[in-house]
Structures are given as C-alpha cells and as structure tokens.
mmCIF file of C-alpha atoms and ligand atoms in Angstrom:
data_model
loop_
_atom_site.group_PDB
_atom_site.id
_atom_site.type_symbol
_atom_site.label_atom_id
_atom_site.label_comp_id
_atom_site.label_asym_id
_atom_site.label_seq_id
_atom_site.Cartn_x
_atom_site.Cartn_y
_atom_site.Cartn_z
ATOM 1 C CA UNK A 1 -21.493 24.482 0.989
ATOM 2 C CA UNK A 2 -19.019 23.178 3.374
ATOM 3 C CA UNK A 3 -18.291 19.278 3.823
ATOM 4 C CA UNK A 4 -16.034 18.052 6.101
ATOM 5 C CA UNK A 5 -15.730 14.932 4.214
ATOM 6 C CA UNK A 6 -14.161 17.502 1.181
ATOM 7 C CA UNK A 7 -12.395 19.384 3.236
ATOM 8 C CA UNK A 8 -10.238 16.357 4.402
ATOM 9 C CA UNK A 9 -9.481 14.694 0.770
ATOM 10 C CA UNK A 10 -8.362 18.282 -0.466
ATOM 11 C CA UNK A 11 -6.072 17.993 2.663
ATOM 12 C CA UNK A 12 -5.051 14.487 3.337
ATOM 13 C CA UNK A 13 -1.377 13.519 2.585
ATOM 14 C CA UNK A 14 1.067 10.713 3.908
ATOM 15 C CA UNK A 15 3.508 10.756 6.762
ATOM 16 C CA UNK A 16 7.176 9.878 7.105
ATOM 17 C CA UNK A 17 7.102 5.802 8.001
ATOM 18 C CA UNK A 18 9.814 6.868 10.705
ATOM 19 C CA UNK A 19 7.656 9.218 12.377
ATOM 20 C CA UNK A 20 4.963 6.690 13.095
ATOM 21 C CA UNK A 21 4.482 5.063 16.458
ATOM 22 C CA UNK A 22 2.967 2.977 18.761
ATOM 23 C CA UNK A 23 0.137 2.804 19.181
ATOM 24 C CA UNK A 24 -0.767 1.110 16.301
ATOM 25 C CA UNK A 25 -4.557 0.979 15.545
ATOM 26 C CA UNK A 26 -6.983 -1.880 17.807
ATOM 27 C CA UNK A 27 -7.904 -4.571 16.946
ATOM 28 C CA UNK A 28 -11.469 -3.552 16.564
ATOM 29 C CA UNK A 29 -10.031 -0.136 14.750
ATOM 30 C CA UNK A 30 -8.486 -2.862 12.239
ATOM 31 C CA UNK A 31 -11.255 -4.278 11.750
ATOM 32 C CA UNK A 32 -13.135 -0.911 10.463
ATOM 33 C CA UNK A 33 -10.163 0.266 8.461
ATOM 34 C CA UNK A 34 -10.237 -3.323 6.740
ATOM 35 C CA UNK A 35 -14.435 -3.187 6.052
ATOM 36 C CA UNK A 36 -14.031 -0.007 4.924
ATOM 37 C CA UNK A 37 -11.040 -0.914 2.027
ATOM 38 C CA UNK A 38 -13.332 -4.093 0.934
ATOM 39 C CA UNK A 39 -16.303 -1.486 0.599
ATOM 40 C CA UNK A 40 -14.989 -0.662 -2.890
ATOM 41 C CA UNK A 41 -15.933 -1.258 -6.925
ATOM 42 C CA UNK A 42 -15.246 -4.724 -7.627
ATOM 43 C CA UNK A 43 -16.418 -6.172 -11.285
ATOM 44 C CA UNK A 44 -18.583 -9.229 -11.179
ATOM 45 C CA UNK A 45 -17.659 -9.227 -7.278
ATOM 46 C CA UNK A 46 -14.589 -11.485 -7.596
ATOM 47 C CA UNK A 47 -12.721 -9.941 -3.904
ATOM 48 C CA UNK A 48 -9.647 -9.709 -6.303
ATOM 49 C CA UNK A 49 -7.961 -8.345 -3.207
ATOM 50 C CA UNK A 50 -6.627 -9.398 0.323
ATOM 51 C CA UNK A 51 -4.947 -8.115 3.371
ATOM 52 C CA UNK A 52 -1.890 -9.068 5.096
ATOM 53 C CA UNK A 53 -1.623 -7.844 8.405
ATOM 54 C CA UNK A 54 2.148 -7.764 10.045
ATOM 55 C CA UNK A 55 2.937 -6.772 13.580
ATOM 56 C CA UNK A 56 4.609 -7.510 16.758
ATOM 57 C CA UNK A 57 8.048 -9.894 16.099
ATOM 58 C CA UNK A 58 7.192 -11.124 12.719
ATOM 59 C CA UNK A 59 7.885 -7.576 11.384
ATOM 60 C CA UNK A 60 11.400 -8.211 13.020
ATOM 61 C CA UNK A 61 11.780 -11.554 11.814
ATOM 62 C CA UNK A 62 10.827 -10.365 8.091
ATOM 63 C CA UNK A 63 13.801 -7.888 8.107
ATOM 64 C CA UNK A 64 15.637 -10.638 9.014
ATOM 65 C CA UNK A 65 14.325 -12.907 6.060
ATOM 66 C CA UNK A 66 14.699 -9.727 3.637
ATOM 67 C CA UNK A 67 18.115 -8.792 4.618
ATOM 68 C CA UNK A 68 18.885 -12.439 3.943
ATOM 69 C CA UNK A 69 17.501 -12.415 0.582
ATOM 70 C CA UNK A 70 19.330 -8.867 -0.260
ATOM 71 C CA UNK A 71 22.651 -10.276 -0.010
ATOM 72 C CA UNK A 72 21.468 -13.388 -1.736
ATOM 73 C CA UNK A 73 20.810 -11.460 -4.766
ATOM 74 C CA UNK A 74 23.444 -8.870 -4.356
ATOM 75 C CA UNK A 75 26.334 -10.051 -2.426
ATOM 76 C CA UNK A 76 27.771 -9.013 0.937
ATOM 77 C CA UNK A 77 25.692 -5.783 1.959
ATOM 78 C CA UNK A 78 27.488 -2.848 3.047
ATOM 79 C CA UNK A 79 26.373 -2.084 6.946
ATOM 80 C CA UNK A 80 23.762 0.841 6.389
ATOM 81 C CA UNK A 81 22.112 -1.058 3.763
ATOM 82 C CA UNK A 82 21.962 -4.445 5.927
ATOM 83 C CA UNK A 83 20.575 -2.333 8.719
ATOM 84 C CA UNK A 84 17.886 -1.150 6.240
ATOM 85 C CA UNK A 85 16.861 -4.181 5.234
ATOM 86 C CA UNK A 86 16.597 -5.302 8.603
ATOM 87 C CA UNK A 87 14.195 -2.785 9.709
ATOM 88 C CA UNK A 88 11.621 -2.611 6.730
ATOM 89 C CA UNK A 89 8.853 -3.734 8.104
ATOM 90 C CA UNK A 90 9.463 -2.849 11.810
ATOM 91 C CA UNK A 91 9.759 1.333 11.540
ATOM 92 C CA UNK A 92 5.983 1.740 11.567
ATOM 93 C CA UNK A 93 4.071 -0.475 14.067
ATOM 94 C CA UNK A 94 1.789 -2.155 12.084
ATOM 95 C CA UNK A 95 2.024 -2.539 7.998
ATOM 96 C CA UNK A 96 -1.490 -4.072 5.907
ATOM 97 C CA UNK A 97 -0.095 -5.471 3.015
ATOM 98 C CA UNK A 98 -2.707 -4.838 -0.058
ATOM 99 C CA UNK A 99 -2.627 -7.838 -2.125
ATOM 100 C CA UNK A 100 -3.913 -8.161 -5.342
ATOM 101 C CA UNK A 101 -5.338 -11.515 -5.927
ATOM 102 C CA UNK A 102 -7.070 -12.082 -9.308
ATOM 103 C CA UNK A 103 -9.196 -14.673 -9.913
ATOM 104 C CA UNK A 104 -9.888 -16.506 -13.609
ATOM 105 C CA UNK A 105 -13.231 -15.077 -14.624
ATOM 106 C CA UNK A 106 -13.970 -15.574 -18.957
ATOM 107 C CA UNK A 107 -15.069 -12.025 -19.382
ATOM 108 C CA UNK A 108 -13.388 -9.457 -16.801
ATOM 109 C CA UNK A 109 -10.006 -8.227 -17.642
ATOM 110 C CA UNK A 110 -7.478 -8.895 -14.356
ATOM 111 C CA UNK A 111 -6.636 -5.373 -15.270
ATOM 112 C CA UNK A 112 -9.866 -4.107 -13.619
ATOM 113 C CA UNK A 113 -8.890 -6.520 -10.657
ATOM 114 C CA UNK A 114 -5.695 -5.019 -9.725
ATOM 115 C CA UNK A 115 -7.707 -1.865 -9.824
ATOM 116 C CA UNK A 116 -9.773 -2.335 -7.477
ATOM 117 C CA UNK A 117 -6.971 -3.482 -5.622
ATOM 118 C CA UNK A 118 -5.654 0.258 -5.899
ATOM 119 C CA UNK A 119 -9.190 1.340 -4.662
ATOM 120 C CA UNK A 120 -9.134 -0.908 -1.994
ATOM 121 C CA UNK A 121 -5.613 0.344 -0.549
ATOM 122 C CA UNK A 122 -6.662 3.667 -1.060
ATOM 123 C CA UNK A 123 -10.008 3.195 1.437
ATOM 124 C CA UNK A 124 -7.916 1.622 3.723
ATOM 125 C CA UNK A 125 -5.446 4.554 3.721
ATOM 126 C CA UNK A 126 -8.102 7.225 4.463
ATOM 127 C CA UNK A 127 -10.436 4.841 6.674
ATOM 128 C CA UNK A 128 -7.102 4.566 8.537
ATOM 129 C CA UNK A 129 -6.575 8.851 8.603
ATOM 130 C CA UNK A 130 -9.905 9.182 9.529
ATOM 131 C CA UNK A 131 -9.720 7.310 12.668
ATOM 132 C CA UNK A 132 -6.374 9.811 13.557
ATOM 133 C CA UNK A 133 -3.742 7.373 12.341
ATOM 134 C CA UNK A 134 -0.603 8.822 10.069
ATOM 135 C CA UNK A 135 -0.121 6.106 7.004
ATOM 136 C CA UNK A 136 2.472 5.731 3.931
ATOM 137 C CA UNK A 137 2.039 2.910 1.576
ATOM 138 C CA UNK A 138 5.296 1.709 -0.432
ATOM 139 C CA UNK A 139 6.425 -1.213 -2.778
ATOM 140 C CA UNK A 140 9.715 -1.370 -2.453
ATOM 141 C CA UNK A 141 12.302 -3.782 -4.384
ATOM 142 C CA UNK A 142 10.867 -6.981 -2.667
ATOM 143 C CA UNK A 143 7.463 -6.365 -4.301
ATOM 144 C CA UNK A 144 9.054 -6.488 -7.429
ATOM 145 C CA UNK A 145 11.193 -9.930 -6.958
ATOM 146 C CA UNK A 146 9.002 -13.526 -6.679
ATOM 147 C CA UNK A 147 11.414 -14.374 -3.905
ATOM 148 C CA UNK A 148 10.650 -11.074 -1.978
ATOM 149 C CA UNK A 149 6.263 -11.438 -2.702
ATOM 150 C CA UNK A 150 6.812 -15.307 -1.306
ATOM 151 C CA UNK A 151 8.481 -14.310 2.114
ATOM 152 C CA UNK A 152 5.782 -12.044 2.639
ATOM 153 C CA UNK A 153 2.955 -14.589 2.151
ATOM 154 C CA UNK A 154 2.188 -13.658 -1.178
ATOM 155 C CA UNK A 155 1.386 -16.661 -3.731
ATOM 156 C CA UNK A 156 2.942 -16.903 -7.310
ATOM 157 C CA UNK A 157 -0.008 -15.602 -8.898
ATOM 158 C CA UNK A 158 -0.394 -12.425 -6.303
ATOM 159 C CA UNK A 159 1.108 -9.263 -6.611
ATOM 160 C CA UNK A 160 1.617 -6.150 -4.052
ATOM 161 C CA UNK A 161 -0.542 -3.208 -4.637
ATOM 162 C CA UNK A 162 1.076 -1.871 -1.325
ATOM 163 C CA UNK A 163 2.472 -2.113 2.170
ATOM 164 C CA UNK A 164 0.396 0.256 4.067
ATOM 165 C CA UNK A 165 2.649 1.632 6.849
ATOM 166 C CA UNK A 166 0.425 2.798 10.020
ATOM 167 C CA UNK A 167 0.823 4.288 13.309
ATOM 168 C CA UNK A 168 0.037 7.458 15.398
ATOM 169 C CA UNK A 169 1.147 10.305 14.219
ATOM 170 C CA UNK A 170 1.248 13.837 15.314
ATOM 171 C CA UNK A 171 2.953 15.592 12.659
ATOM 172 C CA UNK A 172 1.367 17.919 9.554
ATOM 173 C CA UNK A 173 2.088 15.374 7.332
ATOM 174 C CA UNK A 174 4.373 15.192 4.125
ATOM 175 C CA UNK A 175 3.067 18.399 1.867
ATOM 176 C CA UNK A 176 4.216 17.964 -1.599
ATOM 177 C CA UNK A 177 3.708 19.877 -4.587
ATOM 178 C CA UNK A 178 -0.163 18.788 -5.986
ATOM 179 C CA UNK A 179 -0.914 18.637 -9.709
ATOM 180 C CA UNK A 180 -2.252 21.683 -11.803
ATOM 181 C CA UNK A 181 -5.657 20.072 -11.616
ATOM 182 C CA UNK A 182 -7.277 22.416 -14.647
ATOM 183 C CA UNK A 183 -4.155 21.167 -16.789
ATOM 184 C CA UNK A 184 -5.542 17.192 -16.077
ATOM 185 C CA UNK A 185 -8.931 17.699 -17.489
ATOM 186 C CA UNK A 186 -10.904 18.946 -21.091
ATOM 187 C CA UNK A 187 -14.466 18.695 -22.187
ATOM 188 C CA UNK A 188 -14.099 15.506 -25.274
ATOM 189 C CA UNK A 189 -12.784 16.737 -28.417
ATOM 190 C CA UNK A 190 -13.633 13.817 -30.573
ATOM 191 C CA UNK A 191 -11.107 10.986 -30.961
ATOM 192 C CA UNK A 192 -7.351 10.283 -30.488
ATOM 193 C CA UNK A 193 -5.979 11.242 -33.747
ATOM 194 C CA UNK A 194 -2.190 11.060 -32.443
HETATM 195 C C1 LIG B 1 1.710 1.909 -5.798
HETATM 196 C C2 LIG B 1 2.629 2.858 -5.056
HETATM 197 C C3 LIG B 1 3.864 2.403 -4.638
HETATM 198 C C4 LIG B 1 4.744 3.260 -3.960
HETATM 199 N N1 LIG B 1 5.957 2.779 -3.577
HETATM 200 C C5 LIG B 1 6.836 3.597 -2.954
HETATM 201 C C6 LIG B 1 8.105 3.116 -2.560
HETATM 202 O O1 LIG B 1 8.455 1.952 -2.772
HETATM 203 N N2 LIG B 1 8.937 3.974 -1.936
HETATM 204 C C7 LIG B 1 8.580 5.286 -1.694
HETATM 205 O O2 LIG B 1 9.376 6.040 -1.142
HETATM 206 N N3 LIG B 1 7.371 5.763 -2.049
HETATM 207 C C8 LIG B 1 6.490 4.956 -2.679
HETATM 208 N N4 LIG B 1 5.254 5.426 -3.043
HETATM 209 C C9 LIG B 1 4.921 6.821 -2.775
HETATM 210 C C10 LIG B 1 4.472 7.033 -1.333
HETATM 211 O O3 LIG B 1 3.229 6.412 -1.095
HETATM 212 C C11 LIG B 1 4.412 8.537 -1.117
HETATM 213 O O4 LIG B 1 4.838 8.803 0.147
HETATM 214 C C12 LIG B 1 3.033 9.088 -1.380
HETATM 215 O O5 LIG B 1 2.763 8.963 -2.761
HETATM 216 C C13 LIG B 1 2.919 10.533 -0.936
HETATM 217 O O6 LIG B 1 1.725 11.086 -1.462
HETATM 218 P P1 LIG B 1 0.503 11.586 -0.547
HETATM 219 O O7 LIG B 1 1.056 12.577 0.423
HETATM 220 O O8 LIG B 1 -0.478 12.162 -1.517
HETATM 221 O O9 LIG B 1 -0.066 10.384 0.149
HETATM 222 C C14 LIG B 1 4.368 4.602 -3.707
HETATM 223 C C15 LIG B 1 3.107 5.047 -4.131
HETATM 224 C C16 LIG B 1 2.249 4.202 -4.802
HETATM 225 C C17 LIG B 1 0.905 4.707 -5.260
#
C-alpha cells in the first residue's frame, strides 16, 4: 500500500533558517497552517497553546530589542555576535512563535499542556511543508531568560515551545542521521525493576 501522506513523514526534515525566503506564506495560507496546529490532542480542551506571529519591521526591531538585552546581560558584544543578535528574527521571513500557555485546571497536569503545545508546533511545521514552505523551529537563549520570553510578548506564566522559522524554500532540506527505530521499541516485559 502506498500513501502519500507516509511517504512524506518518512521524508520530511527542516531547512537552514538562512536559506528561507520571501515569500513568506499568505495570509489565508497562515490561516490553514494555524487551524491545522490547533487541530491537535488537548486534555479537558484547555487551548494551553497560542501563536505569535512576527513579520515585516517588527522582526527588525526585535533584533534590535534582543541585541540590547545581550549586552545587558553580558557586557559589550563582540561585532559578529551583535550582528547575530540583530538579525534573529529577520533571516527567515516570517517566524510563528508556539507558546505554551497553561491554564489552572484541579485535575490535568500542565505537563500534558506543554505537550500539546509540542503537538501543536509540530502540525504547524508539517501543515506549513505541506503547503511547499521550508521551516526550522528553534529556542534559542532568549527562550530561556524571563527578560528574553517578555520582549517577545510572552507573559510570566508562558513559556516557548518554539519559534517556527518559515519561508520558501527550494533546497533538499537538512538530512541528518535518523534513529535506529527497531532499537526505540520492545513488546512490555513487565515492570521497571532498575
Ligand atoms: C524544542 C526544540 C528546540 C530547538 N531549539 C533549537 C535551537 O535553539 N537551535 C538550533 O540550532 N536547533 C534547535 N532545535 C533543533 C532544530 O529544530 C533542528 O534543526 C531540527 O531538530 C532538525 O530536525 P528535522 O530535520 O527532523 O526537522 C530545536 C528543536 C526542538 C524540538
């Protein structure tokens, strides 16, 4: 049996951010690739999960912001890194930031929340390859700093499950060496004994 569906999970992978252009995806293309990452398991149906969308100048203007917050924390940047910082968010023309966003519920575990966070990011990655578009989602240091989540948008009780990077893209992708999938799985052998 052949499924095209198959056949493009056993093949997907992500692209280099600096490789991806303009275009970015429409508006209306946006909209899919965002229905399609909130079409995912979500316990009790909290929407423990949100999207950030950044493009045009404000990608510029973050750089800005992070670059500002770098040296901050670290001092006076040396050049390359400064000019790193300044173009985070601006090397891919459009980045979805994944949010996780749990909510206070008396019996689910925010654990589950933040993983359907991960479920939702993933959907958006491969709603986003289906429609032709290269992606590559990172965290980076500013996910992991309060200051860094806040000049993004985030709020103190949000966290990043990633920064999708998008754009056209019309290479073969980044192959990588894949897991020894028989090596990942075993019929149950009774319980954990250490
Ligand atoms: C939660 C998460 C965070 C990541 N953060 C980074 C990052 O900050 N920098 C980086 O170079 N790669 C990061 N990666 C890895 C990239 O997404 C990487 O390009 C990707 O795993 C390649 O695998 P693929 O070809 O199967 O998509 C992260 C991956 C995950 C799942």
């Amino acid at each position: 049996m052949t499924s095209p569906i198959i056949d493009f999970l056993l093949t997907r992978n992500s692209a280099p951010i600096p490789e991806l252009r303009a275009p970015a995806p429409s508006d209306a293309e946006i909209a899919t690739i965002l229905a399609a990452a909130s079409r995912v398991p979500d316990h009790g149906r909290l929407e423990p999960w949100r999207f950030i969308l950044y493009r045009g100048d404000v990608r510029v203007e973050i750089g800005q912001k992070l670059a500002d917050l770098a040296e901050r924390r670290e001092g006076p940047l040396p050049e390359g890194r400064r000019n790193q910082e300044l173009a985070r968010f601006s090397r891919a023309p459009l980045v979805i930031g994944v949010v996780s966003s749990p909510k206070d519920h008396p019996k689910i575990p925010e654990w589950e929340m933040f993983l359907s966070g991960g479920m939702a990011a993933m959907n958006l990655i491969t709603a986003a390859n289906a429609l032709g578009y290269g992606t590559n989602m990172i965290t980076n240091w500013y996910s992991d700093c309060e200051e860094g989540r806040a000049l993004l948008g985030l709020a103190p009780h949000e966290r990043v499950v990633g920064f999708v990077h998008i754009g056209s893209y019309d290479g073969a992708g980044q192959e990588r060496q894949r897991p020894d999938v028989a090596k990942l799985y075993a019929d149950y052998a009774g319980p954990w004994e250490g």
